[in-house]
PDB file of C-alpha atoms in Angstrom:
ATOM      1  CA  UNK A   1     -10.512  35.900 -37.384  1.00  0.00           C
ATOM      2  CA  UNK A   2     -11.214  32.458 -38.946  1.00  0.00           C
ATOM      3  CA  UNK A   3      -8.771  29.709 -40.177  1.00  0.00           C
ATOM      4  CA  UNK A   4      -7.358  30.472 -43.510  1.00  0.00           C
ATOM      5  CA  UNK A   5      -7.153  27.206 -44.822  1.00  0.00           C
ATOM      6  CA  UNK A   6      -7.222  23.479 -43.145  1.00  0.00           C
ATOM      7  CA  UNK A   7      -3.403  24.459 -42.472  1.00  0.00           C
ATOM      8  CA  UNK A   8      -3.296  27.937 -41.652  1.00  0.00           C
ATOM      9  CA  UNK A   9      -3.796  29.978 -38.377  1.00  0.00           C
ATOM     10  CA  UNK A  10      -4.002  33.480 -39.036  1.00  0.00           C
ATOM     11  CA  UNK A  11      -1.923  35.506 -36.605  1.00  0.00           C
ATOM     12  CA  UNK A  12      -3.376  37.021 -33.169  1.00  0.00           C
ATOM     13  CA  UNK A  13      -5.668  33.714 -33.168  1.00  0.00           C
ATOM     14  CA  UNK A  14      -5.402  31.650 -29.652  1.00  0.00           C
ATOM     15  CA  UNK A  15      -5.077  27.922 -30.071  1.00  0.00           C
ATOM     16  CA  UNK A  16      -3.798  24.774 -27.927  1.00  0.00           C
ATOM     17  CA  UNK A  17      -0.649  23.147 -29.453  1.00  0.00           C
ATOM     18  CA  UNK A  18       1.246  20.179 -28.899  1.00  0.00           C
ATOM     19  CA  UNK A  19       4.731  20.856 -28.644  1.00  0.00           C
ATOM     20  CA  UNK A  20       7.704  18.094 -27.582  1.00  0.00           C
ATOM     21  CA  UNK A  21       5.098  15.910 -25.359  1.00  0.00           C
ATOM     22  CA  UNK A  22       3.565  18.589 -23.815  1.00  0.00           C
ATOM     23  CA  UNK A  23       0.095  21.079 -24.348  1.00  0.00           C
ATOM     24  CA  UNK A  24      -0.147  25.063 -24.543  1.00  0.00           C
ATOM     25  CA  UNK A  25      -2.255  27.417 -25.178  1.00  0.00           C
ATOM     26  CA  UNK A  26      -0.760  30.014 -27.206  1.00  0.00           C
ATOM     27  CA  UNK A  27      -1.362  33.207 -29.476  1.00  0.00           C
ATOM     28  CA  UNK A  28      -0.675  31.819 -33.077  1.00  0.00           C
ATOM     29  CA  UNK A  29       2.100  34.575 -34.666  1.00  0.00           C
ATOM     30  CA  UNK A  30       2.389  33.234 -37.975  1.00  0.00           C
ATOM     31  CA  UNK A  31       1.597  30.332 -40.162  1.00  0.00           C
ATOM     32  CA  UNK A  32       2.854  28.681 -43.368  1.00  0.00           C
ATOM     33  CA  UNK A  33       0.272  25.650 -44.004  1.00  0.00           C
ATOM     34  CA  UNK A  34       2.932  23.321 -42.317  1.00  0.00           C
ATOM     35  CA  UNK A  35       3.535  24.236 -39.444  1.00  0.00           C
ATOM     36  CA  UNK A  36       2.320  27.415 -37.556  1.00  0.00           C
ATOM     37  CA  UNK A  37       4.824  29.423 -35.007  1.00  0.00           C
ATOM     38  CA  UNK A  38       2.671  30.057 -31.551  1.00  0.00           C
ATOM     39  CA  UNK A  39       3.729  32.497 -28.446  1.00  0.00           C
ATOM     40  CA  UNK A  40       3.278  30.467 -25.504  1.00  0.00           C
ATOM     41  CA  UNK A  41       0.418  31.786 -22.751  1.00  0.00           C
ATOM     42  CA  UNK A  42      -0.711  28.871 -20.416  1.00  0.00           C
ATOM     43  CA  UNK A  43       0.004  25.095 -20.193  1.00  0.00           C
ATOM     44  CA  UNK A  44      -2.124  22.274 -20.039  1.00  0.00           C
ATOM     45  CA  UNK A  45       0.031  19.707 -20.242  1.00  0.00           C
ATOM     46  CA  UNK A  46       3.213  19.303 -18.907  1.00  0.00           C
ATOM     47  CA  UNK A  47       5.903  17.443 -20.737  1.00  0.00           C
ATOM     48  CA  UNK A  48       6.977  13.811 -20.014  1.00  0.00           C
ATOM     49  CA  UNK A  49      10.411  13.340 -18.498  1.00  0.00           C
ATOM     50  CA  UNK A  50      12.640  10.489 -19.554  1.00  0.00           C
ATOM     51  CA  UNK A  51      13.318   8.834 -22.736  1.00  0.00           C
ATOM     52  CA  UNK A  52      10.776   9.137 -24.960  1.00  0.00           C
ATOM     53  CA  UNK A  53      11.881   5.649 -26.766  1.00  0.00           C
ATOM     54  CA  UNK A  54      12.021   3.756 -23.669  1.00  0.00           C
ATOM     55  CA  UNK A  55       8.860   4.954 -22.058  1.00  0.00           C
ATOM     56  CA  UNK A  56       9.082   4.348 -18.198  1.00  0.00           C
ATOM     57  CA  UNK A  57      12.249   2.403 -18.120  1.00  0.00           C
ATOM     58  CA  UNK A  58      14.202   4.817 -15.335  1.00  0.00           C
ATOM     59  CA  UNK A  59      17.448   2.659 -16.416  1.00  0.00           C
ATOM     60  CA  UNK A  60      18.169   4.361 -19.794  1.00  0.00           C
ATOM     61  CA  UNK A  61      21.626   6.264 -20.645  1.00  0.00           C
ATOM     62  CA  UNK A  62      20.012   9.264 -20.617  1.00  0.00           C
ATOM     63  CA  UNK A  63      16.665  10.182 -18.670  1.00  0.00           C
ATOM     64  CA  UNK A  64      15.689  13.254 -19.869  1.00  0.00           C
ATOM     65  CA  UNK A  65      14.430  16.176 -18.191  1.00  0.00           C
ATOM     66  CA  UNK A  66      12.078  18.078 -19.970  1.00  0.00           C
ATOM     67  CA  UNK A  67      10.930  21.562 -18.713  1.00  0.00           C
ATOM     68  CA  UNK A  68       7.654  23.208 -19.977  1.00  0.00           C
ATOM     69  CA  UNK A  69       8.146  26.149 -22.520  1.00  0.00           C
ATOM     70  CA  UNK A  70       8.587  29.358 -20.908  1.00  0.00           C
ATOM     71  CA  UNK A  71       5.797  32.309 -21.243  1.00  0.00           C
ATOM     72  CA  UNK A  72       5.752  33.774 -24.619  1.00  0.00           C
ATOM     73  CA  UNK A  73       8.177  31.578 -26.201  1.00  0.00           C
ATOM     74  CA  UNK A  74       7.836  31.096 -29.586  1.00  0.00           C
ATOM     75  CA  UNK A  75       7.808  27.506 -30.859  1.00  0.00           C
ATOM     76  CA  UNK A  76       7.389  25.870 -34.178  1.00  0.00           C
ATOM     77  CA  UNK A  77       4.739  23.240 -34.226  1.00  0.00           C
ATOM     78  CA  UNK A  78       3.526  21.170 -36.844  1.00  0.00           C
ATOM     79  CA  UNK A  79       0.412  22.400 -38.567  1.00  0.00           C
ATOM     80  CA  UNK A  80      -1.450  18.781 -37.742  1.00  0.00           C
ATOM     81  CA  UNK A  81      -0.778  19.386 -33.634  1.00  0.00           C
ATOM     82  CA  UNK A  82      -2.792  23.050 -33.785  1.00  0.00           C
ATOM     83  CA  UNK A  83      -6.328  23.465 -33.249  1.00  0.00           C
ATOM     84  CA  UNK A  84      -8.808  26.722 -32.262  1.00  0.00           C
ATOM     85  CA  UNK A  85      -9.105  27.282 -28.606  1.00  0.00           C
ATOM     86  CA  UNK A  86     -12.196  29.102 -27.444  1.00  0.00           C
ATOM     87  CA  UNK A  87     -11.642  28.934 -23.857  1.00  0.00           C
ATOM     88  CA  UNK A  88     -11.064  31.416 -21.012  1.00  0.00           C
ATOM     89  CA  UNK A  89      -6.835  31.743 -21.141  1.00  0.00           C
ATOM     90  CA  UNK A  90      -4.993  31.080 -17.403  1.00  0.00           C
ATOM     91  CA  UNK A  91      -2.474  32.739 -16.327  1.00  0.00           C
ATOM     92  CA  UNK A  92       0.745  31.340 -17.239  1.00  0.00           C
ATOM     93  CA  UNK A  93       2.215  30.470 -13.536  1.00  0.00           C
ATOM     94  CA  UNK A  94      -0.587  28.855 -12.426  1.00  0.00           C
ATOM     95  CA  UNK A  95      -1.207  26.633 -15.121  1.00  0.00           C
ATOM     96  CA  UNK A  96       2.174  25.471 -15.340  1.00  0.00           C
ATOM     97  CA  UNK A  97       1.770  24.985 -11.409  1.00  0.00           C
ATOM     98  CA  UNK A  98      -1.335  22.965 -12.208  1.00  0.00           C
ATOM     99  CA  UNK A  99      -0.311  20.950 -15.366  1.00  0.00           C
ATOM    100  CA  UNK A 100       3.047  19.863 -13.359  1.00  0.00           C
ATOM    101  CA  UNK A 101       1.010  18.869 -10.166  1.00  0.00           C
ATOM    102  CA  UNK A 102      -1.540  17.000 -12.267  1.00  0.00           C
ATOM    103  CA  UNK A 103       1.382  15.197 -13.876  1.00  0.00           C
ATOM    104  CA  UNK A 104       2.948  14.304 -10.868  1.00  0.00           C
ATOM    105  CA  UNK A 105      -0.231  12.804  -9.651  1.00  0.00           C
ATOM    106  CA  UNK A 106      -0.452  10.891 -12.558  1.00  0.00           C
ATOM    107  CA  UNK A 107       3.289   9.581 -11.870  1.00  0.00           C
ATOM    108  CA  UNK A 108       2.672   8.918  -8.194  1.00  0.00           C
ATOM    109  CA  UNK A 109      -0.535   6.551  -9.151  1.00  0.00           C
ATOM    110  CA  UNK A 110       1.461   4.904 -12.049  1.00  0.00           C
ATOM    111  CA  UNK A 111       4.271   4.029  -9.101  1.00  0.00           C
ATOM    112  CA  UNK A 112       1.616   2.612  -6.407  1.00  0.00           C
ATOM    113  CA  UNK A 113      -0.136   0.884  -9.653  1.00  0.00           C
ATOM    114  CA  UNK A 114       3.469  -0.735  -9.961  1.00  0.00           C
ATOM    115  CA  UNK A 115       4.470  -1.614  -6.752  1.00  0.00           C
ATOM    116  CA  UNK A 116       1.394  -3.152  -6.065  1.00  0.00           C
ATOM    117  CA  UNK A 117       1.442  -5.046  -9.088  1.00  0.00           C
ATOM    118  CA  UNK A 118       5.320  -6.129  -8.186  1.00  0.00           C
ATOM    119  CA  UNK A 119       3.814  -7.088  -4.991  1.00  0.00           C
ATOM    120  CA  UNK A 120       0.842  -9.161  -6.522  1.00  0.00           C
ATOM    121  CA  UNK A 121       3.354 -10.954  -9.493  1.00  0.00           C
ATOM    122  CA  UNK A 122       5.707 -11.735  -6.475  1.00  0.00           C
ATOM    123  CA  UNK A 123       2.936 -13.680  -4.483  1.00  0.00           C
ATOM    124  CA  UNK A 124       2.340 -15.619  -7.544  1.00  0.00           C
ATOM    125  CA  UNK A 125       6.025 -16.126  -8.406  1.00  0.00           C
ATOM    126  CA  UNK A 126       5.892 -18.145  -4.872  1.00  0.00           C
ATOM    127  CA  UNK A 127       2.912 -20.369  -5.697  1.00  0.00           C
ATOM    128  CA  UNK A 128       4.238 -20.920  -8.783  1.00  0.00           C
ATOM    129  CA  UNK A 129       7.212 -22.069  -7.215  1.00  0.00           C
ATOM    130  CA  UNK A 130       5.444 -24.529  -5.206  1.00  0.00           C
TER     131      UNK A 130
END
């Protein structure tokens, strides 16, 4: 099957989706031009935790936590965040596995990256101080 219109996802088609910070792939079930309503089959992003209008600040009221969709869940997702995917499809557990590892890697690097920068702005906070 082929798009139906710039839009439109006709159903049975497999596509990656953004959906509430994170990635899927998913089996597109119906479309209206706006936004397009995809079953859930892999991850490949997993979704940020924390407030999403205070990025990084750990100190907000509320620090959300933010699962990843659950297989074959059916989400709504704007028509603009939908796009043909042609790859091979993994299987749900693992890539959930993987796109939550990969995004606490990412988290772990941004913490060193800020402690050693805390470290570094300290040192100069002392000659400064001189």
């Amino acid at each position: 099957m082929t798009k139906m219109s710039d839009r439109e996802y006709a159903p049975g088609q497999i596509v990656k989706a953004a959906y509430k910070t994170g990635e899927y792939i998913g089996e597109v079930m119906e479309s209206d031009g706006r936004r397009t309503l995809v079953q859930v089959l892999a991850v490949l992003s997993h979704p940020k935790q924390g407030d999403l209008h205070h990025p990084n600040d750990p100190d907000v009221a509320m620090f959300h936590e933010r699962p990843a969709s659950a297989y074959r869940e059916k989400v709504w997702v704007p028509a603009g965040s939908v796009q043909l995917y042609s790859g091979e499809v993994p299987e749900y557990k693992a890539s959930l596995l993987a796109a939550a590892e990969t995004e606490a890697e990412r988290l772990d690097r941004l913490q060193r990256w800020a402690g050693r920068s805390l470290e570094t702005i300290q040192e100069l906070l002392r000659q400064y101080r001189q």
